[in-house]
């Protein structure tokens, strides 16, 4: 209750007395309780770092590279769309094949996917989930490119002690 | 002699070919659009709206049925179904106002809200400005129980509807099994699905902007590239509009969110819009998504698309992928469609701006908003650029 009062008092006065019912107070409390509404300073710093990144010289003029390899793993993606092209705006899935550098299917890896728009300081408005559908074949659900421009899809792969991030650039 | 003729003919051919090349180059040099701009423009064309299929409405198998749409249309316009007999869906979604509201109304826990246009709503994934509904049919149910709108309980509303439209309901949704008590929740959901079936028929007509694009880029339903034609051939789309369009897809950065054939991106953004009066609570998508997840009438619910697949990501991909409690959504509201925007004032979620000029000024200034952090960066528009942008917006 004390916390609730502090929260309500901390909000600007113009949003307060005489206008809000208990429901509004509850909603305010629920929101503020779970996550600060003001932007976090570390988030701002991260945005600035992102904004200073630059796309590779060829990304705007050529088709996106769908395969990449790193120190431990190699991966290749295909959108699950009838024309196998990346759709704008709609929530869709990608198939992601992951192999070791010796071309063996990588089973049971932990895979996390993020989409970033570096020049905007943000990324996906969705939270992709990854499931392994066959040994070495992963399905990334919840991909959504909602803005045109430069995107970087960051795939973090972890298997045992080995972990690395492969990046794919797209110009949509 | 024969050799001489061949040489002359060859020279003529090269001359003709040379002229053709020169002509093509000249046409290219007069082309007002870069390849990138052309790609952005093509994406905005109304002809890109996908054909609606049953698979697009997994939680509403009645969405494309004509009988359901006919019943839905009657419900949409019927004022006798509200407590005081003075309100229908069409009051706030006025067909003469591109199915948008003229004014704002109070929503409990939200504040003043403006009813957006329904034209093209069948292609939308999230509903209400904060996206607290994940289907059109589920959205249609909420105003019934809002004290500032229909002001009825779902039970009372269903009784009223059944007394007047019961036979038609049963012809579409089936008769309840004998000895089984009517299930108010199920009937309530089905009636929402009928209203949604009607709203699904409200597709956007090609606008003056689309006609201009068709001229400029040679777009047709069966694409046959034709040479770029001069803007003079689309008299409704003059210099002011063309200049505005350039700004829209360029300097103004409007197209970053207002993209695709509906000029919206299916997402939510904090654009630092001021409070809509002292009752406004701009929790936006942050709270809206929490509410959508808990909604018994959502896609994953008993009346939703649960039966379509065991995997939520297949039956309800948008709901499954939505990131609950993302700070990105603090104070974020839905990107509205800009089709018919010249006819749908006032603007923004709470009707904060009366004119498109005020909207443009807001985006140019990019003030910090009342909550979270705005995604906008200030843009310097000259007076003429601002005017051009408004010229263009009125043609969408």
Coordinates of C-alpha atoms in Angstrom, one line a residue, chain B:
Chain B
X1 CA 24.6 -2.1 -105.0
X2 CA 23.2 -4.7 -102.6
X3 CA 26.1 -4.0 -100.3
X4 CA 25.5 -0.3 -100.5
X5 CA 21.8 -0.8 -99.6
X6 CA 22.7 -3.1 -96.6
X7 CA 25.1 -0.5 -95.3
X8 CA 22.5 2.3 -95.6
X9 CA 19.9 0.0 -93.9
X10 CA 22.3 -0.9 -91.1
X11 CA 23.1 2.8 -90.6
X12 CA 19.4 3.6 -90.4
X13 CA 18.8 0.8 -87.9
X14 CA 21.7 2.0 -85.7
X15 CA 20.3 5.5 -85.9
X16 CA 16.8 4.3 -84.8
X17 CA 18.3 2.2 -82.1
X18 CA 20.4 5.1 -81.0
X19 CA 17.4 7.3 -80.8
X20 CA 15.5 4.7 -78.9
X21 CA 18.4 4.4 -76.3
X22 CA 18.6 8.2 -76.1
X23 CA 14.8 8.3 -75.6
X24 CA 15.0 5.7 -72.9
X25 CA 17.8 7.5 -71.1
X26 CA 15.9 10.8 -71.3
X27 CA 12.8 9.0 -69.8
X28 CA 15.0 7.6 -67.1
X29 CA 16.6 11.0 -66.3
X30 CA 13.1 12.4 -66.0
X31 CA 12.0 9.6 -63.7
X32 CA 11.2 11.4 -60.5
X33 CA 11.6 8.3 -58.4
X34 CA 14.8 6.4 -57.4
X35 CA 14.7 2.6 -57.4
X36 CA 14.4 2.7 -53.6
X37 CA 11.5 5.1 -53.7
X38 CA 9.8 3.0 -56.3
X39 CA 10.1 0.0 -54.1
X40 CA 8.5 1.9 -51.2
X41 CA 5.8 3.3 -53.4
X42 CA 4.9 -0.1 -54.8
X43 CA 4.4 -1.4 -51.3
X44 CA 1.8 1.3 -50.6
X45 CA -0.4 0.4 -53.5
X46 CA -3.9 -0.7 -52.6
X47 CA -3.6 -3.6 -55.1
X48 CA -1.1 -5.2 -52.7
X49 CA -3.8 -6.0 -50.2
X50 CA -3.8 -9.8 -50.0
X51 CA -7.0 -11.6 -51.0
X52 CA -8.9 -12.5 -47.8
X53 CA -9.1 -16.2 -47.2
X54 CA -10.7 -18.3 -44.5
X55 CA -7.1 -19.1 -43.2
X56 CA -6.7 -15.4 -42.3
X57 CA -9.5 -15.8 -39.8
X58 CA -8.8 -18.9 -37.8
X59 CA -10.8 -17.7 -34.8
X60 CA -13.8 -16.7 -36.9
X61 CA -15.0 -19.3 -39.4
X62 CA -18.0 -17.0 -40.3
X63 CA -15.8 -14.0 -41.3
X64 CA -16.4 -14.5 -45.0
X65 CA -20.0 -15.7 -45.0
X66 CA -22.5 -13.5 -46.6
X67 CA -25.3 -14.5 -44.2
X68 CA -23.2 -13.7 -41.2
X69 CA -22.2 -10.3 -42.8
X70 CA -25.9 -9.5 -43.4
X71 CA -26.8 -10.2 -39.8
X72 CA -23.7 -8.3 -38.6
X73 CA -24.7 -5.3 -40.7
X74 CA -28.2 -5.2 -39.1
X75 CA -26.6 -5.4 -35.6
X76 CA -24.1 -2.7 -36.5
X77 CA -26.8 -0.2 -37.3
X78 CA -29.5 -1.2 -34.8
X79 CA -29.8 1.4 -32.0
X80 CA -32.6 -0.6 -30.3
X81 CA -29.9 -3.0 -28.9
X82 CA -28.5 -0.3 -26.6
X83 CA -29.8 0.5 -23.1
X84 CA -31.3 3.8 -24.0
X85 CA -32.0 3.0 -27.7
X86 CA -29.7 5.8 -28.7
X87 CA -26.5 4.2 -29.8
X88 CA -25.3 1.7 -32.4
X89 CA -21.8 0.8 -33.7
X90 CA -22.5 3.1 -36.5
X91 CA -22.7 6.1 -34.1
X92 CA -19.0 6.1 -33.5
X93 CA -18.1 4.4 -36.8
X94 CA -20.1 6.7 -39.0
X95 CA -20.3 5.5 -42.7
X96 CA -20.4 9.1 -43.8
X97 CA -17.1 9.7 -41.9
X98 CA -15.2 6.8 -43.4
X99 CA -16.6 4.6 -40.5
X100 CA -14.6 6.7 -38.0
X101 CA -15.8 8.7 -35.0
X102 CA -16.5 12.5 -35.1
X103 CA -15.5 12.9 -31.5
X104 CA -14.1 11.1 -28.5
X105 CA -15.8 9.1 -25.8
X106 CA -14.8 7.9 -22.4
X107 CA -13.4 4.4 -21.9
X108 CA -13.0 3.2 -18.3
X109 CA -9.4 2.9 -17.3
X110 CA -8.2 4.6 -20.5
X111 CA -9.6 8.1 -20.9
X112 CA -11.0 9.8 -23.9
X113 CA -10.6 7.7 -27.0
X114 CA -11.4 8.3 -30.7
X115 CA -13.0 5.6 -32.7
X116 CA -10.7 4.9 -35.7
X117 CA -11.9 4.1 -39.3
X118 CA -13.1 0.6 -40.0
X119 CA -12.2 0.7 -43.7
X120 CA -9.7 -2.1 -44.3
X121 CA -9.9 -3.4 -40.7
X122 CA -10.1 -7.0 -42.0
X123 CA -6.4 -6.8 -42.6
X124 CA -5.5 -5.7 -39.1
X125 CA -4.1 -7.9 -36.3
X126 CA -4.6 -5.9 -33.2
X127 CA -7.6 -3.8 -32.1
X128 CA -8.2 -0.7 -30.0
X129 CA -5.5 1.9 -29.8
X130 CA -3.6 -0.1 -27.2
X131 CA -4.1 -3.5 -28.9
X132 CA -6.1 -5.0 -26.0
X133 CA -8.0 -7.2 -28.4
X134 CA -6.5 -9.6 -30.9
X135 CA -9.5 -10.1 -33.2
X136 CA -12.1 -8.0 -34.8
X137 CA -15.0 -10.1 -33.4
X138 CA -13.6 -9.8 -29.9
X139 CA -13.2 -6.1 -30.3
X140 CA -16.9 -5.7 -31.4
X141 CA -18.0 -7.1 -28.0
X142 CA -16.3 -4.6 -25.8
X143 CA -18.5 -1.5 -26.5
X144 CA -21.6 -3.5 -25.5
X145 CA -20.5 -3.4 -21.8
X146 CA -18.9 0.0 -21.7
X147 CA -21.1 2.3 -19.6
X148 CA -20.3 5.2 -22.0
X149 CA -21.5 3.1 -25.0
X150 CA -24.2 0.4 -25.1
X151 CA -24.2 0.1 -21.3
X152 CA -25.7 -3.4 -21.1
X153 CA -24.5 -6.6 -19.6
X154 CA -23.7 -9.3 -22.2
X155 CA -26.6 -11.3 -21.0
X156 CA -29.1 -8.5 -21.5
X157 CA -27.7 -7.6 -24.9
X158 CA -27.8 -11.2 -26.1
X159 CA -31.5 -11.5 -25.0
X160 CA -32.3 -8.3 -26.9
X161 CA -30.6 -9.6 -30.0
X162 CA -32.2 -13.0 -29.8
X163 CA -35.7 -11.6 -29.4
X164 CA -35.2 -9.7 -32.7
X165 CA -32.8 -11.8 -34.7
X166 CA -33.0 -15.3 -33.1
X167 CA -34.1 -17.1 -36.2
X168 CA -31.3 -15.7 -38.3
X169 CA -28.8 -16.4 -35.6
X170 CA -29.9 -20.1 -35.5
X171 CA -29.7 -20.4 -39.3
X172 CA -26.1 -19.3 -39.2
X173 CA -24.7 -20.6 -35.9
X174 CA -27.0 -23.6 -35.3
X175 CA -29.7 -24.3 -32.8
X176 CA -28.7 -25.0 -29.2
X177 CA -29.0 -28.7 -28.4
X178 CA -32.3 -29.6 -26.7
X179 CA -32.1 -29.8 -22.9
X180 CA -29.0 -27.6 -23.0
X181 CA -29.2 -24.2 -21.5
X182 CA -28.3 -21.4 -23.9
X183 CA -24.6 -20.5 -23.4
X184 CA -24.6 -16.7 -23.2
X185 CA -20.8 -16.5 -23.6
X186 CA -20.9 -18.5 -26.8
X187 CA -23.8 -16.6 -28.3
X188 CA -22.1 -13.3 -27.3
X189 CA -18.9 -14.4 -29.1
X190 CA -20.9 -15.6 -32.2
X191 CA -22.7 -12.3 -32.5
X192 CA -19.3 -10.5 -32.3
X193 CA -18.2 -12.8 -35.2
X194 CA -21.3 -11.7 -37.2
X195 CA -20.5 -8.0 -36.7
X196 CA -16.9 -8.8 -37.7
X197 CA -18.1 -10.5 -40.9
X198 CA -19.9 -7.3 -41.8
X199 CA -16.8 -5.1 -41.0
X200 CA -14.7 -7.5 -43.1
X201 CA -16.6 -6.3 -46.2
X202 CA -15.4 -2.7 -45.7
X203 CA -12.4 -2.9 -48.1
X204 CA -10.6 0.3 -49.1
X205 CA -11.4 1.6 -52.6
X206 CA -8.5 2.8 -54.8
X207 CA -7.8 6.4 -53.8
X208 CA -6.5 9.3 -55.9
X209 CA -3.0 8.3 -54.6
X210 CA -3.5 4.7 -56.0
X211 CA -4.5 6.1 -59.4
X212 CA -1.4 8.3 -59.4
X213 CA 0.8 5.3 -58.5
X214 CA -0.8 3.2 -61.3
X215 CA 0.0 6.0 -63.7
X216 CA 3.5 6.5 -62.4
X217 CA 4.7 3.0 -62.0
X218 CA 2.5 1.2 -64.5
X219 CA 0.8 -0.8 -61.8
X220 CA -2.2 -3.0 -62.6
X221 CA -3.7 -6.1 -61.1
X222 CA -2.0 -8.0 -63.9
X223 CA 1.3 -6.2 -63.9
X224 CA 2.3 -5.0 -67.4
X225 CA 5.1 -2.5 -67.0
X226 CA 4.4 0.7 -68.9
X227 CA 6.5 3.8 -69.4
X228 CA 6.4 6.3 -66.5
X229 CA 3.8 8.9 -67.3
X230 CA 3.9 12.5 -66.3
X231 CA 2.1 13.6 -63.2
X232 CA -0.1 15.9 -65.4
X233 CA -1.9 12.8 -66.5
X234 CA -3.4 12.4 -62.9
X235 CA -5.0 15.9 -62.5
X236 CA -6.1 15.2 -58.9
X237 CA -2.5 14.6 -57.9
X238 CA -0.6 17.8 -58.7
X239 CA 2.7 19.3 -57.6
X240 CA 1.7 19.8 -54.0
X241 CA 0.7 16.2 -53.6
X242 CA 3.8 14.8 -55.4
X243 CA 6.0 16.9 -53.2
X244 CA 4.2 15.7 -50.1
X245 CA 4.6 12.1 -51.2
X246 CA 8.4 12.6 -51.6
X247 CA 8.5 13.9 -48.1
X248 CA 6.3 11.1 -46.8
X249 CA 8.7 8.4 -48.1
X250 CA 11.8 10.5 -47.6
X251 CA 12.7 13.3 -45.2
X252 CA 9.5 13.0 -43.2
X253 CA 10.2 9.3 -42.5
X254 CA 6.5 8.7 -42.2
X255 CA 6.7 5.5 -44.3
X256 CA 8.8 3.9 -41.6
X257 CA 5.6 3.2 -39.6
X258 CA 2.9 4.0 -42.2
X259 CA 3.9 1.4 -44.8
X260 CA 2.1 -1.2 -46.9
X261 CA -1.2 -0.9 -48.6
X262 CA -3.0 0.2 -45.4
X263 CA -0.3 2.7 -44.5
X264 CA 0.3 1.0 -41.1
X265 CA 2.7 -1.7 -39.9
X266 CA 0.7 -3.8 -37.5
X267 CA 2.7 -2.4 -34.6
X268 CA 2.7 0.1 -31.8
X269 CA 4.9 3.1 -31.2
X270 CA 5.5 5.8 -28.6
X271 CA 5.3 9.0 -30.6
X272 CA 5.1 11.3 -27.6
X273 CA 1.5 12.3 -28.2
X274 CA 0.3 14.6 -25.4
X275 CA -2.4 13.5 -22.9
X276 CA -6.0 13.6 -24.2
X277 CA -7.4 15.7 -21.4
X278 CA -6.9 15.2 -17.6
X279 CA -8.6 11.8 -17.6
X280 CA -6.1 10.2 -20.0
X281 CA -4.0 7.3 -18.9
X282 CA -1.6 6.6 -21.7
X283 CA -0.4 3.1 -20.6
X284 CA -0.8 2.2 -24.2
X285 CA 0.3 -1.2 -25.6
X286 CA 2.2 -2.0 -22.4
X287 CA -1.1 -2.5 -20.6
X288 CA -3.1 -3.4 -23.7
X289 CA -1.1 -6.5 -24.3
X290 CA -1.4 -7.7 -20.7
X291 CA -5.2 -7.3 -21.1
X292 CA -5.2 -9.1 -24.5
X293 CA -3.3 -12.0 -22.9
X294 CA -5.9 -12.3 -20.1
X295 CA -9.0 -11.8 -22.3
X296 CA -11.3 -14.8 -22.3
X297 CA -12.4 -13.9 -25.8
X298 CA -8.8 -13.9 -27.2
X299 CA -7.5 -16.1 -30.0
X300 CA -6.3 -18.7 -27.5
X301 CA -9.6 -18.9 -25.6
X302 CA -12.4 -21.4 -25.9
X303 CA -14.2 -19.3 -28.6
X304 CA -10.9 -18.6 -30.4
X305 CA -8.7 -20.6 -32.7
X306 CA -7.5 -23.1 -30.1
X307 CA -8.9 -26.0 -32.1
X308 CA -7.0 -25.0 -35.3
X309 CA -3.6 -26.3 -34.1
X310 CA -2.0 -27.7 -30.9
X311 CA 0.7 -25.1 -31.3
X312 CA -0.3 -21.5 -30.3
X313 CA 2.3 -20.2 -32.8
X314 CA 0.3 -21.8 -35.6
X315 CA -3.3 -21.0 -34.4
X316 CA -2.5 -17.5 -33.0
X317 CA 0.9 -16.4 -34.3
X318 CA 0.4 -12.7 -33.3
X319 CA -0.6 -13.5 -29.7
X320 CA 2.2 -16.2 -29.4
X321 CA 4.9 -13.7 -30.5
X322 CA 3.8 -10.7 -28.5
X323 CA 6.4 -9.6 -25.9
X324 CA 4.6 -9.0 -22.7
X325 CA 6.1 -6.3 -20.5
X326 CA 8.4 -4.8 -23.1
X327 CA 9.5 -1.3 -22.3
X328 CA 9.2 -0.6 -26.0
X329 CA 5.5 -0.5 -25.5
X330 CA 5.3 2.0 -22.6
X331 CA 3.0 4.8 -23.9
X332 CA 2.9 3.1 -27.3
X333 CA -0.2 3.3 -29.4
X334 CA -1.2 1.5 -32.6
X335 CA 0.0 2.9 -35.9
X336 CA -3.3 3.8 -37.5
X337 CA -4.1 3.3 -41.2
X338 CA -3.8 6.5 -43.1
X339 CA -6.3 5.5 -45.8
X340 CA -9.1 8.1 -45.8
X341 CA -7.2 10.2 -43.2
X342 CA -8.5 13.4 -44.7
X343 CA -12.0 12.4 -43.7
X344 CA -11.3 11.0 -40.2
X345 CA -10.5 14.0 -37.9
X346 CA -9.9 14.4 -35.0
X347 CA -6.5 12.6 -34.9
X348 CA -4.5 10.4 -32.6
X349 CA -5.8 7.9 -30.0
X350 CA -7.5 10.6 -27.9
X351 CA -8.4 13.0 -30.7
X352 CA -5.6 15.3 -29.5
X353 CA -5.3 17.1 -32.8
X354 CA -8.1 18.6 -34.8
X355 CA -6.3 19.0 -38.1
X356 CA -3.6 17.3 -40.2
X357 CA -1.6 20.5 -39.9
X358 CA -1.4 20.0 -36.2
X359 CA -0.4 16.4 -36.6
X360 CA 2.5 17.4 -39.0
X361 CA 3.6 20.0 -36.5
X362 CA 3.7 17.4 -33.8
X363 CA 5.9 15.1 -35.8
X364 CA 8.2 18.0 -36.8
X365 CA 8.7 19.0 -33.1
X366 CA 8.9 15.5 -31.7
X367 CA 8.3 16.5 -28.1
X368 CA 8.9 14.1 -25.3
X369 CA 5.6 12.5 -24.3
X370 CA 3.9 12.0 -21.0
X371 CA 5.2 8.5 -20.5
X372 CA 8.1 6.3 -21.7
X373 CA 10.4 7.7 -24.4
X374 CA 9.3 8.9 -27.8
X375 CA 10.7 7.2 -30.9
X376 CA 10.5 10.4 -32.9
X377 CA 13.4 12.6 -33.8
X378 CA 12.7 16.2 -34.7
X379 CA 12.4 17.1 -38.4
X380 CA 12.7 20.6 -39.8
X381 CA 9.9 21.3 -42.3
X382 CA 9.6 24.5 -44.2
X383 CA 6.0 25.9 -44.2
X384 CA 5.7 24.7 -47.8
X385 CA 6.9 21.2 -47.0
X386 CA 4.3 20.9 -44.2
X387 CA 1.6 22.0 -46.6
X388 CA 2.7 19.5 -49.2
X389 CA 2.6 16.7 -46.7
X390 CA -1.0 17.6 -45.8
X391 CA -1.9 17.9 -49.6
X392 CA -0.7 14.3 -50.0
X393 CA -2.3 12.9 -46.9
X394 CA -5.7 14.1 -48.1
X395 CA -5.3 12.0 -51.3
X396 CA -4.7 8.6 -49.6

